[in-house]
């Protein structure tokens, strides 16, 4: 069963032609500018939203002195960081140290090449879009490891190794949970996946959504998985020895990654740009912001996990559940009658609840006692 | 076997933070809003009552920092000492209150104010008349419960709304 793209769409906006607005190079230029503006603008917005939002979640106010509602805070932060002295440790591997922020940032930016802002409005409608994202996003880790290694600082190196361990473990559930979505949509292209979501995949694939959300948050090191920046253990993690513009680039990477994950979740699970009345790109941005809000809601709530808990969660919980989800989805795609697709929603929610409850019993530390 | 350990704690935690979202923030926005300090607070200055002081020098002896300098002279007509110079260099003062506790004549008190930062070092040295109590230099109730009673009660963060301003 492959969902018929374009079936019963509430969507009435014209699809953009593949080389809008003109030829190949204009397309490239236009979307490069759009992507840069989108990423920089939303990262600024996210930094403000997260600081204010976490403040409110913790009954504080958050920054409110720079501009109305503290809106200029990210700009003030950026100016401050840019004016800082660029310090490179004497024992650092200079070239690698210089290159690391770029290697971390550029792949994150490249993810947005395949994310559709509107029907057909994307830099490159790759027919291997999901695979491209999975491949490209892992390269950031190399940048982080380069940063940790070249700083010649034990804390940086420890943090970088933690990050590599996290990414290696969590890449598997990420890919497996994405595979469920790809099976349902019958395509790896993000635009096709959006087209296939007459029912948003968060309803058809609730377990995959849960697993992807957890695993992706872990991969981009959001709290509660921010082990590589654990300031109580590792000072500041891999970017201890970075200052000025290079630090700003790492900071930017962190939020750009959060933005990328929000965009991917919005596209793959929440129906991307699809929605009634409002223009598609507005729906897309709204969904991205909504996903990010959940992320910092979780950040403001949960304490950091230990490294052994991190690994246990990946290998004992996420991986088996992702495998089971893949098998269940495959069977459903083969055998489920296409007419009664809505009936799949309660079934899959029930499957998710049963699996999560059963598997959680295997995860207990110290035989279920809280004290270890 | 109890039915637990499957993320209920996480959901409860999320509910707690979500409720916080609809509460009034407890932040005190300092320069505009101020809490009333404790009535027995040791503020950032000393208040000295020239009429009660006998120039005994006990306070200067008690001070661990050597903050207080007193120059006295005998006044044989009235058969007593008078203070010529009473100098407190609050730059060295640790606001421990030992001088106040030592003074046998309730002449030296801790100040109640706390915004006493200055741009120049010489401005933190207070001499004679500068030390006298006034509306701008209220004395705190430290060591003297009777004085404390006259001051407004301390406000806590949660009572901020009643502070006004
Ligand atoms: S408060 Fe302490 S340090 Fe300050 S003058 Fe009195 S005794 Fe000295
Ligand atoms: S102890 Fe009191 S009375 Fe004696 S010199 Fe100091 S302030 Fe004056």
Tab-separated table of C-alpha atoms in Angstrom, chain A residues 173-317:
chain	number	residue	atom	x	y	z
A	173	UNK	CA	17.065	4.193	16.335
A	174	UNK	CA	16.895	7.430	14.325
A	175	UNK	CA	17.316	5.595	11.045
A	176	UNK	CA	15.025	2.744	12.039
A	177	UNK	CA	12.232	5.046	13.148
A	178	UNK	CA	12.586	7.060	9.951
A	179	UNK	CA	12.323	3.828	7.995
A	180	UNK	CA	8.775	3.374	9.297
A	181	UNK	CA	7.788	6.742	7.884
A	182	UNK	CA	9.510	6.005	4.604
A	183	UNK	CA	7.665	2.671	4.341
A	184	UNK	CA	4.323	4.403	4.823
A	185	UNK	CA	5.039	7.205	2.382
A	186	UNK	CA	6.709	4.984	-0.162
A	187	UNK	CA	9.308	7.622	-0.921
A	188	UNK	CA	12.537	9.033	0.472
A	189	UNK	CA	11.900	12.496	-0.905
A	190	UNK	CA	10.724	14.873	1.796
A	191	UNK	CA	8.312	16.603	-0.534
A	192	UNK	CA	6.714	13.267	-1.460
A	193	UNK	CA	6.507	12.322	2.206
A	194	UNK	CA	4.638	15.548	2.930
A	195	UNK	CA	2.345	14.868	-0.018
A	196	UNK	CA	1.590	11.411	1.385
A	197	UNK	CA	0.437	12.756	4.751
A	198	UNK	CA	-3.308	13.015	4.320
A	199	UNK	CA	-3.250	11.815	7.901
A	200	UNK	CA	-0.195	13.274	9.678
A	201	UNK	CA	2.283	10.495	10.343
A	202	UNK	CA	2.399	11.361	14.036
A	203	UNK	CA	-0.979	9.623	14.229
A	204	UNK	CA	-0.092	6.699	11.977
A	205	UNK	CA	3.393	6.284	13.452
A	206	UNK	CA	3.163	7.487	17.075
A	207	UNK	CA	5.886	5.128	18.245
A	208	UNK	CA	8.244	6.180	15.487
A	209	UNK	CA	7.584	9.800	16.411
A	210	UNK	CA	8.362	9.160	20.067
A	211	UNK	CA	11.538	7.234	19.258
A	212	UNK	CA	12.691	9.771	16.705
A	213	UNK	CA	12.027	12.670	19.043
A	214	UNK	CA	14.020	11.074	21.867
A	215	UNK	CA	16.846	9.833	19.675
A	216	UNK	CA	17.161	13.053	17.701
A	217	UNK	CA	17.175	15.137	20.888
A	218	UNK	CA	19.951	12.912	22.151
A	219	UNK	CA	21.899	13.256	18.931
A	220	UNK	CA	21.831	17.019	18.994
A	221	UNK	CA	22.592	16.953	22.715
A	222	UNK	CA	19.562	18.758	24.012
A	223	UNK	CA	18.949	18.497	27.724
A	224	UNK	CA	18.345	15.874	29.230
A	225	UNK	CA	21.004	14.377	26.962
A	226	UNK	CA	23.452	17.288	27.058
A	227	UNK	CA	26.245	15.130	28.422
A	228	UNK	CA	28.884	16.665	26.245
A	229	UNK	CA	28.250	20.091	27.688
A	230	UNK	CA	27.647	18.876	31.217
A	231	UNK	CA	28.996	21.976	32.902
A	232	UNK	CA	29.077	20.327	36.297
A	233	UNK	CA	31.380	17.610	34.997
A	234	UNK	CA	33.118	18.914	31.896
A	235	UNK	CA	33.224	22.687	32.429
A	236	UNK	CA	31.780	23.516	29.013
A	237	UNK	CA	32.413	20.392	27.017
A	238	UNK	CA	34.013	20.447	23.609
A	239	UNK	CA	34.009	24.231	23.227
A	240	UNK	CA	35.911	25.140	26.407
A	241	UNK	CA	38.838	26.394	24.386
A	242	UNK	CA	36.756	28.348	21.917
A	243	UNK	CA	35.957	32.021	22.121
A	244	UNK	CA	34.764	34.821	19.900
A	245	UNK	CA	33.403	34.036	16.473
A	246	UNK	CA	34.335	30.361	16.615
A	247	UNK	CA	32.379	29.896	19.791
A	248	UNK	CA	29.500	31.767	18.208
A	249	UNK	CA	29.594	29.306	15.331
A	250	UNK	CA	29.298	26.362	17.733
A	251	UNK	CA	26.452	28.104	19.505
A	252	UNK	CA	24.807	28.679	16.158
A	253	UNK	CA	25.351	25.023	15.235
A	254	UNK	CA	23.649	23.903	18.406
A	255	UNK	CA	20.530	25.876	17.629
A	256	UNK	CA	20.660	25.192	13.908
A	257	UNK	CA	20.686	21.481	14.765
A	258	UNK	CA	17.683	21.962	17.009
A	259	UNK	CA	16.027	23.834	14.167
A	260	UNK	CA	16.921	21.058	11.740
A	261	UNK	CA	15.446	18.387	13.984
A	262	UNK	CA	12.317	20.480	14.512
A	263	UNK	CA	12.012	20.971	10.754
A	264	UNK	CA	12.496	17.257	10.084
A	265	UNK	CA	9.923	16.293	12.693
A	266	UNK	CA	7.499	18.895	11.330
A	267	UNK	CA	8.029	17.583	7.810
A	268	UNK	CA	8.006	13.856	8.462
A	269	UNK	CA	5.447	13.587	11.238
A	270	UNK	CA	3.335	16.727	11.375
A	271	UNK	CA	2.506	17.147	7.723
A	272	UNK	CA	5.153	19.719	6.838
A	273	UNK	CA	3.735	22.682	4.978
A	274	UNK	CA	0.247	21.245	4.751
A	275	UNK	CA	-2.626	22.923	6.508
A	276	UNK	CA	-5.792	24.834	5.767
A	277	UNK	CA	-6.244	28.574	5.088
A	278	UNK	CA	-2.810	29.951	5.985
A	279	UNK	CA	0.010	29.988	3.417
A	280	UNK	CA	2.079	26.778	3.486
A	281	UNK	CA	5.376	28.319	4.599
A	282	UNK	CA	3.586	29.816	7.611
A	283	UNK	CA	2.221	26.411	8.546
A	284	UNK	CA	5.700	25.009	8.229
A	285	UNK	CA	7.315	27.677	10.424
A	286	UNK	CA	4.499	27.360	12.947
A	287	UNK	CA	4.976	23.614	13.208
A	288	UNK	CA	8.743	24.012	13.536
A	289	UNK	CA	8.308	26.490	16.386
A	290	UNK	CA	5.776	24.206	18.047
A	291	UNK	CA	8.170	21.250	17.963
A	292	UNK	CA	10.983	23.404	19.319
A	293	UNK	CA	8.732	24.632	22.122
A	294	UNK	CA	8.173	21.046	23.220
A	295	UNK	CA	11.940	20.567	23.132
A	296	UNK	CA	12.693	23.402	25.514
A	297	UNK	CA	9.718	22.493	27.639
A	298	UNK	CA	11.418	19.150	28.149
A	299	UNK	CA	14.722	20.911	28.671
A	300	UNK	CA	13.268	23.078	31.419
A	301	UNK	CA	11.847	20.010	33.152
A	302	UNK	CA	14.231	17.078	33.103
A	303	UNK	CA	17.641	16.769	34.741
A	304	UNK	CA	20.601	15.385	32.830
A	305	UNK	CA	20.944	11.610	32.481
A	306	UNK	CA	24.124	9.719	33.302
A	307	UNK	CA	26.268	8.309	30.516
A	308	UNK	CA	25.328	4.710	31.387
A	309	UNK	CA	21.639	5.644	31.398
A	310	UNK	CA	22.143	7.300	28.031
A	311	UNK	CA	23.598	4.149	26.544
A	312	UNK	CA	21.026	1.908	28.234
A	313	UNK	CA	18.206	4.008	26.809
A	314	UNK	CA	19.587	3.741	23.292
A	315	UNK	CA	20.404	0.044	23.230
A	316	UNK	CA	17.813	-1.450	25.567
A	317	UNK	CA	14.833	0.757	24.849
